[in-house]
Amino acid sequence: MARKNNKELTAEQLPKLGASPYLELMQATAAQDTDRKSASIGLLMLWLGDHILDVMDNDLAEFGITESKFDLLLLLTLHEGRELVTPSALAERLGIRRASVTALLDWLEKRSWIAREQSAIDRRMIHVSITSEGRDLVSRILPVFWSTCSSLPIGLEPEEQQVFDKVMVKLNASIEKRLGVGR
């Protein structure tokens, strides 16, 4: 499809390029010592991660929530009754900026799914907790969440799933070590 001068393309009109142009760009721009095969695998992993989030967001849309917001509710659910959770701790665990967590918390609080309150020990600190409405939402979403998770490797044979699981666990541990964070 030829592009006319000064004409903007919508997402539907933007042609799919496939991997070739990206690999050509890598050949022209990557540092000399970059392992091209590893870079290609990394690019595919990046795309796979994006696609997985899109699938999850599509399946969670019926609840009016995205995976990133649901992830925050899950963290609060799993830490409930164990530790007092601060916005900074959430930002660090999720690997996002504090301002991004604040925006997520504002959105969730507006829907009464989380609550923020000042620390009784240090009034400068804020603690975040999930509300009963938030717990109810999480319990309604979890069956869909787990169903979506189980559908992701559906194209793999059982033996392939076993190998893939081993590789993913190893990659995840390596990346968590690199980042200094973990779930």
PDB file of C-alpha atoms in Angstrom:
ATOM      1  CA  MET A   1       0.000   0.000   0.000  1.00  0.00           C
ATOM      2  CA  ALA A   2       1.568   3.268  -1.087  1.00  0.00           C
ATOM      3  CA  ARG A   3       1.409   6.092   1.387  1.00  0.00           C
ATOM      4  CA  LYS A   4       0.288   9.452   0.072  1.00  0.00           C
ATOM      5  CA  ASN A   5       2.062  12.569   1.278  1.00  0.00           C
ATOM      6  CA  ASN A   6       0.733  14.072   4.514  1.00  0.00           C
ATOM      7  CA  LYS A   7      -1.951  11.397   4.875  1.00  0.00           C
ATOM      8  CA  GLU A   8      -2.260   9.880   8.325  1.00  0.00           C
ATOM      9  CA  LEU A   9      -2.920   6.182   8.648  1.00  0.00           C
ATOM     10  CA  THR A  10      -5.247   4.723  11.267  1.00  0.00           C
ATOM     11  CA  ALA A  11      -4.331   1.571  13.159  1.00  0.00           C
ATOM     12  CA  GLU A  12      -6.503  -0.451  10.777  1.00  0.00           C
ATOM     13  CA  GLN A  13      -4.694   1.001   7.740  1.00  0.00           C
ATOM     14  CA  LEU A  14      -1.161   0.635   9.100  1.00  0.00           C
ATOM     15  CA  PRO A  15       0.267  -2.429   7.364  1.00  0.00           C
ATOM     16  CA  LYS A  16       1.779  -5.296   9.337  1.00  0.00           C
ATOM     17  CA  LEU A  17       5.497  -5.415   8.701  1.00  0.00           C
ATOM     18  CA  GLY A  18       6.494  -8.767  10.134  1.00  0.00           C
ATOM     19  CA  ALA A  19       9.915  -9.379  11.618  1.00  0.00           C
ATOM     20  CA  SER A  20      12.056  -8.675   8.529  1.00  0.00           C
ATOM     21  CA  PRO A  21      12.170  -4.853   8.755  1.00  0.00           C
ATOM     22  CA  TYR A  22      12.985  -5.062  12.459  1.00  0.00           C
ATOM     23  CA  LEU A  23      15.774  -7.555  11.818  1.00  0.00           C
ATOM     24  CA  GLU A  24      17.145  -5.356   9.030  1.00  0.00           C
ATOM     25  CA  LEU A  25      17.060  -2.387  11.399  1.00  0.00           C
ATOM     26  CA  MET A  26      18.894  -4.473  14.000  1.00  0.00           C
ATOM     27  CA  GLN A  27      21.586  -5.374  11.465  1.00  0.00           C
ATOM     28  CA  ALA A  28      22.100  -1.693  10.677  1.00  0.00           C
ATOM     29  CA  THR A  29      21.920  -0.280  14.213  1.00  0.00           C
ATOM     30  CA  ALA A  30      22.926  -2.879  16.811  1.00  0.00           C
ATOM     31  CA  ALA A  31      26.356  -2.674  18.401  1.00  0.00           C
ATOM     32  CA  GLN A  32      28.966  -4.870  16.722  1.00  0.00           C
ATOM     33  CA  ASP A  33      29.173  -7.250  19.700  1.00  0.00           C
ATOM     34  CA  THR A  34      25.377  -7.753  19.929  1.00  0.00           C
ATOM     35  CA  ASP A  35      24.411 -11.387  19.473  1.00  0.00           C
ATOM     36  CA  ARG A  36      21.884 -11.076  16.622  1.00  0.00           C
ATOM     37  CA  LYS A  37      20.125 -14.381  17.375  1.00  0.00           C
ATOM     38  CA  SER A  38      19.670 -13.461  21.047  1.00  0.00           C
ATOM     39  CA  ALA A  39      18.431 -10.014  20.050  1.00  0.00           C
ATOM     40  CA  SER A  40      15.921 -11.611  17.682  1.00  0.00           C
ATOM     41  CA  ILE A  41      14.693 -13.940  20.449  1.00  0.00           C
ATOM     42  CA  GLY A  42      14.472 -10.982  22.838  1.00  0.00           C
ATOM     43  CA  LEU A  43      12.400  -9.031  20.321  1.00  0.00           C
ATOM     44  CA  LEU A  44      10.048 -11.983  19.947  1.00  0.00           C
ATOM     45  CA  MET A  45       9.764 -12.226  23.749  1.00  0.00           C
ATOM     46  CA  LEU A  46       8.909  -8.526  23.894  1.00  0.00           C
ATOM     47  CA  TRP A  47       6.186  -8.961  21.283  1.00  0.00           C
ATOM     48  CA  LEU A  48       4.893 -12.078  23.034  1.00  0.00           C
ATOM     49  CA  GLY A  49       4.643 -10.157  26.313  1.00  0.00           C
ATOM     50  CA  ASP A  50       2.682  -7.388  24.588  1.00  0.00           C
ATOM     51  CA  HIS A  51       0.334  -9.893  22.968  1.00  0.00           C
ATOM     52  CA  ILE A  52      -0.231 -11.730  26.253  1.00  0.00           C
ATOM     53  CA  LEU A  53      -1.168  -8.470  27.989  1.00  0.00           C
ATOM     54  CA  ASP A  54      -3.563  -7.670  25.126  1.00  0.00           C
ATOM     55  CA  VAL A  55      -5.245 -11.093  25.471  1.00  0.00           C
ATOM     56  CA  MET A  56      -5.570 -10.623  29.227  1.00  0.00           C
ATOM     57  CA  ASP A  57      -6.907  -7.075  28.846  1.00  0.00           C
ATOM     58  CA  ASN A  58      -9.487  -8.343  26.331  1.00  0.00           C
ATOM     59  CA  ASP A  59     -10.653 -11.053  28.731  1.00  0.00           C
ATOM     60  CA  LEU A  60     -10.771  -8.681  31.729  1.00  0.00           C
ATOM     61  CA  ALA A  61     -12.643  -5.959  29.793  1.00  0.00           C
ATOM     62  CA  GLU A  62     -16.002  -7.350  30.924  1.00  0.00           C
ATOM     63  CA  PHE A  63     -15.027  -6.340  34.468  1.00  0.00           C
ATOM     64  CA  GLY A  64     -13.956  -2.840  33.431  1.00  0.00           C
ATOM     65  CA  ILE A  65     -10.339  -3.371  34.473  1.00  0.00           C
ATOM     66  CA  THR A  66      -6.965  -3.956  32.814  1.00  0.00           C
ATOM     67  CA  GLU A  67      -4.277  -6.461  33.738  1.00  0.00           C
ATOM     68  CA  SER A  68      -2.052  -3.763  35.287  1.00  0.00           C
ATOM     69  CA  LYS A  69      -4.826  -2.581  37.595  1.00  0.00           C
ATOM     70  CA  PHE A  70      -5.824  -6.134  38.427  1.00  0.00           C
ATOM     71  CA  ASP A  71      -2.159  -6.964  39.154  1.00  0.00           C
ATOM     72  CA  LEU A  72      -2.096  -4.213  41.756  1.00  0.00           C
ATOM     73  CA  LEU A  73      -5.287  -5.592  43.363  1.00  0.00           C
ATOM     74  CA  LEU A  74      -3.725  -9.068  43.402  1.00  0.00           C
ATOM     75  CA  LEU A  75      -0.627  -7.736  45.169  1.00  0.00           C
ATOM     76  CA  LEU A  76      -2.788  -6.068  47.791  1.00  0.00           C
ATOM     77  CA  THR A  77      -4.813  -9.267  48.181  1.00  0.00           C
ATOM     78  CA  LEU A  78      -1.718 -11.411  48.656  1.00  0.00           C
ATOM     79  CA  HIS A  79      -0.183  -8.997  51.183  1.00  0.00           C
ATOM     80  CA  GLU A  80      -3.403  -8.402  53.096  1.00  0.00           C
ATOM     81  CA  GLY A  81      -2.950  -9.163  56.778  1.00  0.00           C
ATOM     82  CA  ARG A  82       0.805  -9.644  56.372  1.00  0.00           C
ATOM     83  CA  GLU A  83       2.414  -6.259  55.785  1.00  0.00           C
ATOM     84  CA  LEU A  84       1.389  -2.653  55.523  1.00  0.00           C
ATOM     85  CA  VAL A  85       1.785  -1.728  51.867  1.00  0.00           C
ATOM     86  CA  THR A  86       2.968   1.696  50.697  1.00  0.00           C
ATOM     87  CA  PRO A  87       2.632   3.203  47.219  1.00  0.00           C
ATOM     88  CA  SER A  88       6.437   3.193  46.930  1.00  0.00           C
ATOM     89  CA  ALA A  89       6.580  -0.534  47.672  1.00  0.00           C
ATOM     90  CA  LEU A  90       3.910  -1.153  45.025  1.00  0.00           C
ATOM     91  CA  ALA A  91       5.821   0.907  42.462  1.00  0.00           C
ATOM     92  CA  GLU A  92       9.022  -1.005  43.167  1.00  0.00           C
ATOM     93  CA  ARG A  93       7.342  -4.403  43.005  1.00  0.00           C
ATOM     94  CA  LEU A  94       5.475  -3.580  39.784  1.00  0.00           C
ATOM     95  CA  GLY A  95       8.571  -2.001  38.223  1.00  0.00           C
ATOM     96  CA  ILE A  96       6.864   1.297  37.468  1.00  0.00           C
ATOM     97  CA  ARG A  97       7.278   4.907  38.543  1.00  0.00           C
ATOM     98  CA  ARG A  98       5.666   6.196  41.719  1.00  0.00           C
ATOM     99  CA  ALA A  99       3.558   8.626  39.641  1.00  0.00           C
ATOM    100  CA  SER A 100       2.181   5.687  37.649  1.00  0.00           C
ATOM    101  CA  VAL A 101       1.224   3.868  40.842  1.00  0.00           C
ATOM    102  CA  THR A 102      -0.470   7.026  42.110  1.00  0.00           C
ATOM    103  CA  ALA A 103      -2.559   7.175  38.929  1.00  0.00           C
ATOM    104  CA  LEU A 104      -3.494   3.480  39.293  1.00  0.00           C
ATOM    105  CA  LEU A 105      -4.387   3.988  42.962  1.00  0.00           C
ATOM    106  CA  ASP A 106      -6.496   7.059  42.136  1.00  0.00           C
ATOM    107  CA  TRP A 107      -8.394   5.036  39.537  1.00  0.00           C
ATOM    108  CA  LEU A 108      -8.934   2.073  41.883  1.00  0.00           C
ATOM    109  CA  GLU A 109      -9.880   4.287  44.837  1.00  0.00           C
ATOM    110  CA  LYS A 110     -12.462   6.128  42.719  1.00  0.00           C
ATOM    111  CA  ARG A 111     -14.199   2.760  42.256  1.00  0.00           C
ATOM    112  CA  SER A 112     -13.910   1.929  45.992  1.00  0.00           C
ATOM    113  CA  TRP A 113     -11.681  -1.088  45.315  1.00  0.00           C
ATOM    114  CA  ILE A 114      -8.783   0.189  47.455  1.00  0.00           C
ATOM    115  CA  ALA A 115      -8.372   2.552  50.398  1.00  0.00           C
ATOM    116  CA  ARG A 116      -5.473   4.781  51.387  1.00  0.00           C
ATOM    117  CA  GLU A 117      -4.857   5.883  54.938  1.00  0.00           C
ATOM    118  CA  GLN A 118      -2.140   7.682  56.831  1.00  0.00           C
ATOM    119  CA  SER A 119       0.217   5.636  58.932  1.00  0.00           C
ATOM    120  CA  ALA A 120      -0.443   5.775  62.660  1.00  0.00           C
ATOM    121  CA  ILE A 121       3.319   5.613  63.236  1.00  0.00           C
ATOM    122  CA  ASP A 122       4.561   8.086  60.625  1.00  0.00           C
ATOM    123  CA  ARG A 123       1.935  10.523  59.343  1.00  0.00           C
ATOM    124  CA  ARG A 124       4.041  11.162  56.222  1.00  0.00           C
ATOM    125  CA  MET A 125       3.465   7.574  55.098  1.00  0.00           C
ATOM    126  CA  ILE A 126       0.388   6.257  53.337  1.00  0.00           C
ATOM    127  CA  HIS A 127      -0.738   2.648  53.514  1.00  0.00           C
ATOM    128  CA  VAL A 128      -2.842   1.061  50.795  1.00  0.00           C
ATOM    129  CA  SER A 129      -5.303  -1.761  51.331  1.00  0.00           C
ATOM    130  CA  ILE A 130      -7.917  -3.573  49.329  1.00  0.00           C
ATOM    131  CA  THR A 131     -11.550  -2.942  50.304  1.00  0.00           C
ATOM    132  CA  SER A 132     -14.347  -5.494  50.600  1.00  0.00           C
ATOM    133  CA  GLU A 133     -15.565  -4.295  47.179  1.00  0.00           C
ATOM    134  CA  GLY A 134     -12.074  -4.884  45.810  1.00  0.00           C
ATOM    135  CA  ARG A 135     -11.918  -8.368  47.357  1.00  0.00           C
ATOM    136  CA  ASP A 136     -15.304  -9.164  45.795  1.00  0.00           C
ATOM    137  CA  LEU A 137     -14.069  -7.997  42.388  1.00  0.00           C
ATOM    138  CA  VAL A 138     -10.894 -10.065  42.670  1.00  0.00           C
ATOM    139  CA  SER A 139     -12.905 -13.177  43.561  1.00  0.00           C
ATOM    140  CA  ARG A 140     -15.150 -12.654  40.511  1.00  0.00           C
ATOM    141  CA  ILE A 141     -12.183 -12.045  38.178  1.00  0.00           C
ATOM    142  CA  LEU A 142      -9.860 -14.847  39.321  1.00  0.00           C
ATOM    143  CA  PRO A 143     -11.667 -17.684  37.481  1.00  0.00           C
ATOM    144  CA  VAL A 144     -11.444 -15.695  34.204  1.00  0.00           C
ATOM    145  CA  PHE A 145      -7.830 -14.737  34.945  1.00  0.00           C
ATOM    146  CA  TRP A 146      -6.792 -18.373  35.512  1.00  0.00           C
ATOM    147  CA  SER A 147      -8.744 -19.518  32.459  1.00  0.00           C
ATOM    148  CA  THR A 148      -6.933 -16.949  30.320  1.00  0.00           C
ATOM    149  CA  CYS A 149      -3.576 -17.982  31.788  1.00  0.00           C
ATOM    150  CA  SER A 150      -4.309 -21.627  30.986  1.00  0.00           C
ATOM    151  CA  SER A 151      -5.286 -20.735  27.411  1.00  0.00           C
ATOM    152  CA  LEU A 152      -1.970 -19.048  26.596  1.00  0.00           C
ATOM    153  CA  PRO A 153       0.199 -22.153  25.982  1.00  0.00           C
ATOM    154  CA  ILE A 154      -2.718 -24.017  24.363  1.00  0.00           C
ATOM    155  CA  GLY A 155      -0.874 -24.491  21.050  1.00  0.00           C
ATOM    156  CA  LEU A 156       1.954 -26.417  22.698  1.00  0.00           C
ATOM    157  CA  GLU A 157       2.099 -30.191  23.064  1.00  0.00           C
ATOM    158  CA  PRO A 158       2.492 -31.468  26.671  1.00  0.00           C
ATOM    159  CA  GLU A 159       6.207 -32.137  26.114  1.00  0.00           C
ATOM    160  CA  GLU A 160       6.683 -28.662  24.640  1.00  0.00           C
ATOM    161  CA  GLN A 161       4.848 -27.147  27.611  1.00  0.00           C
ATOM    162  CA  GLN A 162       7.250 -28.929  29.951  1.00  0.00           C
ATOM    163  CA  VAL A 163      10.323 -27.578  28.130  1.00  0.00           C
ATOM    164  CA  PHE A 164       8.753 -24.123  27.778  1.00  0.00           C
ATOM    165  CA  ASP A 165       7.976 -24.032  31.511  1.00  0.00           C
ATOM    166  CA  LYS A 166      11.584 -24.887  32.360  1.00  0.00           C
ATOM    167  CA  VAL A 167      12.908 -22.222  29.963  1.00  0.00           C
ATOM    168  CA  MET A 168      10.441 -19.571  31.206  1.00  0.00           C
ATOM    169  CA  VAL A 169      11.282 -20.218  34.872  1.00  0.00           C
ATOM    170  CA  LYS A 170      14.979 -19.883  34.063  1.00  0.00           C
ATOM    171  CA  LEU A 171      14.483 -16.685  32.023  1.00  0.00           C
ATOM    172  CA  ASN A 172      12.207 -15.167  34.645  1.00  0.00           C
ATOM    173  CA  ALA A 173      14.728 -15.842  37.417  1.00  0.00           C
ATOM    174  CA  SER A 174      17.518 -14.315  35.325  1.00  0.00           C
ATOM    175  CA  ILE A 175      15.497 -11.181  34.546  1.00  0.00           C
ATOM    176  CA  GLU A 176      14.311 -10.805  38.151  1.00  0.00           C
ATOM    177  CA  LYS A 177      17.934 -11.051  39.311  1.00  0.00           C
ATOM    178  CA  ARG A 178      18.954  -8.421  36.761  1.00  0.00           C
ATOM    179  CA  LEU A 179      16.198  -6.086  37.966  1.00  0.00           C
ATOM    180  CA  GLY A 180      16.637  -6.884  41.646  1.00  0.00           C
ATOM    181  CA  VAL A 181      12.912  -7.550  42.035  1.00  0.00           C
ATOM    182  CA  GLY A 182      10.669 -10.560  42.197  1.00  0.00           C
ATOM    183  CA  ARG A 183       7.120 -11.597  42.749  1.00  0.00           C
TER     184      ARG A 183
END
